[in-house]
């Protein structure tokens, strides 16, 4: 988990460095973090959902178990036992 955390932080740092150095498209004002983050998050979550539905065997076992618990086995009917 530490490696994934560090990878994400390094990636964000490299993108910020590219923006400071004026390297397109990272330097474009329309691609500010607050505007692009929701789209990136939606794309990543959509990819996870697609993999979970179509190819669950390629997901990490802990992610697959969590997704199963949330989307397959959880009871959404709060009014009945």
mmCIF file of N, CA and C in Angstrom:
data_model
loop_
_atom_site.group_PDB
_atom_site.id
_atom_site.type_symbol
_atom_site.label_atom_id
_atom_site.label_comp_id
_atom_site.label_asym_id
_atom_site.label_seq_id
_atom_site.Cartn_x
_atom_site.Cartn_y
_atom_site.Cartn_z
ATOM 1 N N UNK A 1 0.817 -1.192 0.000
ATOM 2 C CA UNK A 1 0.000 0.000 0.000
ATOM 3 C C UNK A 1 0.860 1.254 0.000
ATOM 4 N N UNK A 2 1.973 1.173 0.671
ATOM 5 C CA UNK A 2 2.865 2.321 0.716
ATOM 6 C C UNK A 2 3.377 2.668 -0.685
ATOM 7 N N UNK A 3 3.707 1.659 -1.463
ATOM 8 C CA UNK A 3 4.200 1.894 -2.828
ATOM 9 C C UNK A 3 3.136 2.591 -3.668
ATOM 10 N N UNK A 4 1.889 2.153 -3.554
ATOM 11 C CA UNK A 4 0.810 2.790 -4.320
ATOM 12 C C UNK A 4 0.605 4.232 -3.866
ATOM 13 N N UNK A 5 0.667 4.466 -2.563
ATOM 14 C CA UNK A 5 0.535 5.821 -2.034
ATOM 15 C C UNK A 5 1.647 6.718 -2.577
ATOM 16 N N UNK A 6 2.883 6.240 -2.496
ATOM 17 C CA UNK A 6 4.010 7.030 -2.984
ATOM 18 C C UNK A 6 3.926 7.264 -4.485
ATOM 19 N N UNK A 7 3.503 6.252 -5.224
ATOM 20 C CA UNK A 7 3.368 6.402 -6.679
ATOM 21 C C UNK A 7 2.380 7.509 -7.009
ATOM 22 N N UNK A 8 1.258 7.539 -6.313
ATOM 23 C CA UNK A 8 0.264 8.585 -6.592
ATOM 24 C C UNK A 8 0.804 9.964 -6.252
ATOM 25 N N UNK A 9 1.537 10.076 -5.149
ATOM 26 C CA UNK A 9 2.088 11.376 -4.762
ATOM 27 C C UNK A 9 3.178 11.829 -5.738
ATOM 28 N N UNK A 10 3.998 10.896 -6.196
ATOM 29 C CA UNK A 10 5.029 11.232 -7.179
ATOM 30 C C UNK A 10 4.385 11.677 -8.490
ATOM 31 N N UNK A 11 3.347 10.983 -8.913
ATOM 32 C CA UNK A 11 2.645 11.345 -10.148
ATOM 33 C C UNK A 11 2.066 12.756 -10.047
ATOM 34 N N UNK A 12 1.422 13.068 -8.938
ATOM 35 C CA UNK A 12 0.862 14.414 -8.744
ATOM 36 C C UNK A 12 1.985 15.449 -8.747
ATOM 37 N N UNK A 13 3.099 15.147 -8.084
ATOM 38 C CA UNK A 13 4.232 16.069 -8.069
ATOM 39 C C UNK A 13 4.805 16.305 -9.458
ATOM 40 N N UNK A 14 4.914 15.256 -10.255
ATOM 41 C CA UNK A 14 5.429 15.396 -11.626
ATOM 42 C C UNK A 14 4.492 16.237 -12.487
ATOM 43 N N UNK A 15 3.205 16.058 -12.294
ATOM 44 C CA UNK A 15 2.233 16.864 -13.048
ATOM 45 C C UNK A 15 2.338 18.329 -12.635
ATOM 46 N N UNK A 16 2.479 18.593 -11.338
ATOM 47 C CA UNK A 16 2.636 19.967 -10.881
ATOM 48 C C UNK A 16 3.935 20.583 -11.414
ATOM 49 N N UNK A 17 5.000 19.815 -11.444
ATOM 50 C CA UNK A 17 6.273 20.298 -11.991
ATOM 51 C C UNK A 17 6.130 20.618 -13.479
ATOM 52 N N UNK A 18 5.451 19.744 -14.216
ATOM 53 C CA UNK A 18 5.233 19.992 -15.645
ATOM 54 C C UNK A 18 4.419 21.265 -15.849
ATOM 55 N N UNK A 19 3.444 21.501 -14.995
ATOM 56 C CA UNK A 19 2.636 22.721 -15.102
ATOM 57 C C UNK A 19 3.495 23.959 -14.829
ATOM 58 N N UNK A 20 4.349 23.891 -13.804
ATOM 59 C CA UNK A 20 5.225 25.027 -13.481
ATOM 60 C C UNK A 20 6.205 25.316 -14.606
ATOM 61 N N UNK A 21 6.648 24.267 -15.295
ATOM 62 C CA UNK A 21 7.607 24.453 -16.382
ATOM 63 C C UNK A 21 6.928 24.835 -17.688
ATOM 64 N N UNK A 22 5.591 24.880 -17.700
ATOM 65 C CA UNK A 22 4.858 25.306 -18.883
ATOM 66 C C UNK A 22 4.705 24.232 -19.940
ATOM 67 N N UNK A 23 4.748 22.984 -19.546
ATOM 68 C CA UNK A 23 4.627 21.873 -20.491
ATOM 69 C C UNK A 23 3.144 21.570 -20.734
ATOM 70 N N UNK A 24 2.703 21.738 -22.006
ATOM 71 C CA UNK A 24 1.305 21.423 -22.298
ATOM 72 C C UNK A 24 1.069 19.918 -22.246
ATOM 73 N N UNK A 25 -0.072 19.426 -21.923
ATOM 74 C CA UNK A 25 -1.294 20.162 -21.576
ATOM 75 C C UNK A 25 -1.369 20.516 -20.104
ATOM 76 N N UNK A 26 -0.348 20.170 -19.321
ATOM 77 C CA UNK A 26 -0.397 20.399 -17.877
ATOM 78 C C UNK A 26 -0.387 21.878 -17.523
ATOM 79 N N UNK A 27 0.104 22.718 -18.400
ATOM 80 C CA UNK A 27 0.170 24.152 -18.129
ATOM 81 C C UNK A 27 -1.099 24.891 -18.542
ATOM 82 N N UNK A 28 -2.033 24.222 -19.172
ATOM 83 C CA UNK A 28 -3.260 24.881 -19.603
ATOM 84 C C UNK A 28 -4.097 25.270 -18.390
ATOM 85 N N UNK A 29 -4.560 26.490 -18.376
ATOM 86 C CA UNK A 29 -5.324 27.000 -17.234
ATOM 87 C C UNK A 29 -6.654 26.260 -17.071
ATOM 88 N N UNK A 30 -7.235 25.775 -18.150
ATOM 89 C CA UNK A 30 -8.509 25.065 -18.082
ATOM 90 C C UNK A 30 -8.403 23.693 -17.437
ATOM 91 N N UNK A 31 -7.177 23.201 -17.248
ATOM 92 C CA UNK A 31 -6.989 21.887 -16.641
ATOM 93 C C UNK A 31 -6.563 21.991 -15.180
ATOM 94 N N UNK A 32 -7.150 22.929 -14.468
ATOM 95 C CA UNK A 32 -6.841 23.085 -13.043
ATOM 96 C C UNK A 32 -7.292 21.846 -12.282
ATOM 97 N N UNK A 33 -6.611 21.565 -11.180
ATOM 98 C CA UNK A 33 -6.903 20.366 -10.379
ATOM 99 C C UNK A 33 -8.371 20.293 -9.988
ATOM 100 N N UNK A 34 -8.932 21.414 -9.559
ATOM 101 C CA UNK A 34 -10.327 21.401 -9.096
ATOM 102 C C UNK A 34 -11.306 21.097 -10.220
ATOM 103 N N UNK A 35 -10.901 21.343 -11.458
ATOM 104 C CA UNK A 35 -11.787 21.039 -12.591
ATOM 105 C C UNK A 35 -11.579 19.618 -13.114
ATOM 106 N N UNK A 36 -10.366 19.124 -13.044
ATOM 107 C CA UNK A 36 -10.080 17.809 -13.628
ATOM 108 C C UNK A 36 -10.233 16.662 -12.638
ATOM 109 N N UNK A 37 -10.095 16.927 -11.345
ATOM 110 C CA UNK A 37 -10.168 15.851 -10.360
ATOM 111 C C UNK A 37 -11.494 15.089 -10.403
ATOM 112 N N UNK A 38 -12.645 15.770 -10.443
ATOM 113 C CA UNK A 38 -13.900 15.009 -10.494
ATOM 114 C C UNK A 38 -13.986 14.092 -11.713
ATOM 115 N N UNK A 39 -13.472 14.541 -12.847
ATOM 116 C CA UNK A 39 -13.495 13.703 -14.053
ATOM 117 C C UNK A 39 -12.549 12.509 -13.915
ATOM 118 N N UNK A 40 -11.372 12.760 -13.343
ATOM 119 C CA UNK A 40 -10.412 11.668 -13.142
ATOM 120 C C UNK A 40 -10.971 10.647 -12.155
ATOM 121 N N UNK A 41 -11.568 11.122 -11.067
ATOM 122 C CA UNK A 41 -12.144 10.220 -10.071
ATOM 123 C C UNK A 41 -13.269 9.387 -10.679
ATOM 124 N N UNK A 42 -14.117 10.025 -11.477
ATOM 125 C CA UNK A 42 -15.214 9.295 -12.122
ATOM 126 C C UNK A 42 -14.677 8.252 -13.095
ATOM 127 N N UNK A 43 -13.638 8.599 -13.842
ATOM 128 C CA UNK A 43 -13.046 7.651 -14.787
ATOM 129 C C UNK A 43 -12.419 6.455 -14.089
ATOM 130 N N UNK A 44 -11.724 6.720 -12.988
ATOM 131 C CA UNK A 44 -11.093 5.636 -12.237
ATOM 132 C C UNK A 44 -12.153 4.742 -11.607
ATOM 133 N N UNK A 45 -13.150 5.345 -10.955
ATOM 134 C CA UNK A 45 -14.198 4.546 -10.322
ATOM 135 C C UNK A 45 -14.996 3.773 -11.373
ATOM 136 N N UNK A 46 -15.257 4.389 -12.509
ATOM 137 C CA UNK A 46 -15.955 3.690 -13.586
ATOM 138 C C UNK A 46 -15.167 2.490 -14.087
ATOM 139 N N UNK A 47 -13.855 2.633 -14.176
ATOM 140 C CA UNK A 47 -12.999 1.524 -14.600
ATOM 141 C C UNK A 47 -13.048 0.386 -13.587
ATOM 142 N N UNK A 48 -12.993 0.730 -12.307
ATOM 143 C CA UNK A 48 -13.076 -0.295 -11.264
ATOM 144 C C UNK A 48 -14.414 -1.025 -11.342
ATOM 145 N N UNK A 49 -15.500 -0.269 -11.513
ATOM 146 C CA UNK A 49 -16.831 -0.891 -11.592
ATOM 147 C C UNK A 49 -16.925 -1.816 -12.804
ATOM 148 N N UNK A 50 -16.403 -1.388 -13.943
ATOM 149 C CA UNK A 50 -16.442 -2.215 -15.143
ATOM 150 C C UNK A 50 -15.636 -3.497 -14.938
ATOM 151 N N UNK A 51 -14.434 -3.364 -14.370
ATOM 152 C CA UNK A 51 -13.624 -4.552 -14.099
ATOM 153 C C UNK A 51 -14.323 -5.471 -13.098
ATOM 154 N N UNK A 52 -14.954 -4.904 -12.088
ATOM 155 C CA UNK A 52 -15.652 -5.699 -11.083
ATOM 156 C C UNK A 52 -16.802 -6.485 -11.708
ATOM 157 N N UNK A 53 -17.523 -5.859 -12.613
ATOM 158 C CA UNK A 53 -18.666 -6.521 -13.240
ATOM 159 C C UNK A 53 -18.244 -7.524 -14.316
ATOM 160 N N UNK A 54 -17.250 -7.176 -15.107
ATOM 161 C CA UNK A 54 -16.883 -7.987 -16.275
ATOM 162 C C UNK A 54 -15.711 -8.945 -16.034
ATOM 163 N N UNK A 55 -14.724 -8.510 -15.253
ATOM 164 C CA UNK A 55 -13.503 -9.301 -15.042
ATOM 165 C C UNK A 55 -13.075 -9.248 -13.580
ATOM 166 N N UNK A 56 -13.900 -9.721 -12.656
ATOM 167 C CA UNK A 56 -13.553 -9.585 -11.232
ATOM 168 C C UNK A 56 -12.266 -10.311 -10.850
ATOM 169 N N UNK A 57 -11.883 -11.317 -11.618
ATOM 170 C CA UNK A 57 -10.673 -12.079 -11.294
ATOM 171 C C UNK A 57 -9.391 -11.259 -11.460
ATOM 172 N N UNK A 58 -9.432 -10.124 -12.161
ATOM 173 C CA UNK A 58 -8.220 -9.319 -12.341
ATOM 174 C C UNK A 58 -8.031 -8.298 -11.225
ATOM 175 N N UNK A 59 -9.041 -8.115 -10.386
ATOM 176 C CA UNK A 59 -8.923 -7.165 -9.285
ATOM 177 C C UNK A 59 -8.165 -7.792 -8.123
ATOM 178 N N UNK A 60 -7.510 -6.953 -7.363
ATOM 179 C CA UNK A 60 -6.819 -7.425 -6.165
ATOM 180 C C UNK A 60 -7.860 -8.071 -5.248
ATOM 181 N N UNK A 61 -7.514 -9.191 -4.620
ATOM 182 C CA UNK A 61 -8.495 -9.902 -3.794
ATOM 183 C C UNK A 61 -9.176 -9.043 -2.728
ATOM 184 N N UNK A 62 -8.433 -8.148 -2.081
ATOM 185 C CA UNK A 62 -9.056 -7.325 -1.038
ATOM 186 C C UNK A 62 -10.056 -6.338 -1.638
ATOM 187 N N UNK A 63 -9.738 -5.782 -2.804
ATOM 188 C CA UNK A 63 -10.683 -4.882 -3.473
ATOM 189 C C UNK A 63 -11.916 -5.659 -3.920
ATOM 190 N N UNK A 64 -11.709 -6.830 -4.470
ATOM 191 C CA UNK A 64 -12.836 -7.658 -4.922
ATOM 192 C C UNK A 64 -13.744 -8.022 -3.745
ATOM 193 N N UNK A 65 -13.158 -8.393 -2.602
ATOM 194 C CA UNK A 65 -13.970 -8.725 -1.423
ATOM 195 C C UNK A 65 -14.769 -7.514 -0.950
ATOM 196 N N UNK A 66 -14.137 -6.353 -0.942
ATOM 197 C CA UNK A 66 -14.843 -5.137 -0.526
ATOM 198 C C UNK A 66 -15.985 -4.823 -1.477
ATOM 199 N N UNK A 67 -15.723 -4.942 -2.767
ATOM 200 C CA UNK A 67 -16.764 -4.673 -3.759
ATOM 201 C C UNK A 67 -17.904 -5.688 -3.631
ATOM 202 N N UNK A 68 -17.567 -6.946 -3.407
ATOM 203 C CA UNK A 68 -18.601 -7.959 -3.189
ATOM 204 C C UNK A 68 -19.465 -7.598 -1.988
ATOM 205 N N UNK A 69 -18.824 -7.217 -0.912
ATOM 206 C CA UNK A 69 -19.555 -6.881 0.310
ATOM 207 C C UNK A 69 -20.495 -5.700 0.078
ATOM 208 N N UNK A 70 -20.008 -4.698 -0.624
ATOM 209 C CA UNK A 70 -20.807 -3.490 -0.847
ATOM 210 C C UNK A 70 -21.921 -3.720 -1.870
ATOM 211 N N UNK A 71 -21.601 -4.335 -2.985
ATOM 212 C CA UNK A 71 -22.531 -4.378 -4.113
ATOM 213 C C UNK A 71 -23.261 -5.696 -4.313
ATOM 214 N N UNK A 72 -22.781 -6.775 -3.743
ATOM 215 C CA UNK A 72 -23.441 -8.061 -3.975
ATOM 216 C C UNK A 72 -24.143 -8.604 -2.739
ATOM 217 N N UNK A 73 -23.514 -8.460 -1.579
ATOM 218 C CA UNK A 73 -24.041 -9.122 -0.384
ATOM 219 C C UNK A 73 -24.705 -8.185 0.599
ATOM 220 N N UNK A 74 -24.526 -6.898 0.460
ATOM 221 C CA UNK A 74 -25.106 -5.951 1.419
ATOM 222 C C UNK A 74 -26.619 -5.896 1.242
ATOM 223 N N UNK A 75 -27.311 -5.771 2.343
ATOM 224 C CA UNK A 75 -28.762 -5.638 2.308
ATOM 225 C C UNK A 75 -29.099 -4.154 2.270
ATOM 226 N N UNK A 76 -29.735 -3.729 1.203
ATOM 227 C CA UNK A 76 -30.110 -2.321 1.075
ATOM 228 C C UNK A 76 -31.536 -2.068 1.561
ATOM 229 N N UNK A 77 -32.204 -3.111 1.992
ATOM 230 C CA UNK A 77 -33.569 -2.987 2.479
ATOM 231 C C UNK A 77 -33.524 -2.795 3.992
ATOM 232 N N UNK A 78 -33.504 -1.535 4.422
ATOM 233 C CA UNK A 78 -33.334 -1.239 5.851
ATOM 234 C C UNK A 78 -34.604 -1.475 6.653
ATOM 235 N N UNK A 79 -35.745 -1.639 6.004
ATOM 236 C CA UNK A 79 -36.999 -1.793 6.707
ATOM 237 C C UNK A 79 -37.317 -3.220 7.111
ATOM 238 N N UNK A 80 -36.621 -4.193 6.563
ATOM 239 C CA UNK A 80 -36.907 -5.607 6.839
ATOM 240 C C UNK A 80 -35.672 -6.316 7.358
ATOM 241 N N UNK A 81 -35.902 -7.355 8.130
ATOM 242 C CA UNK A 81 -34.775 -8.125 8.682
ATOM 243 C C UNK A 81 -34.435 -9.278 7.784
#
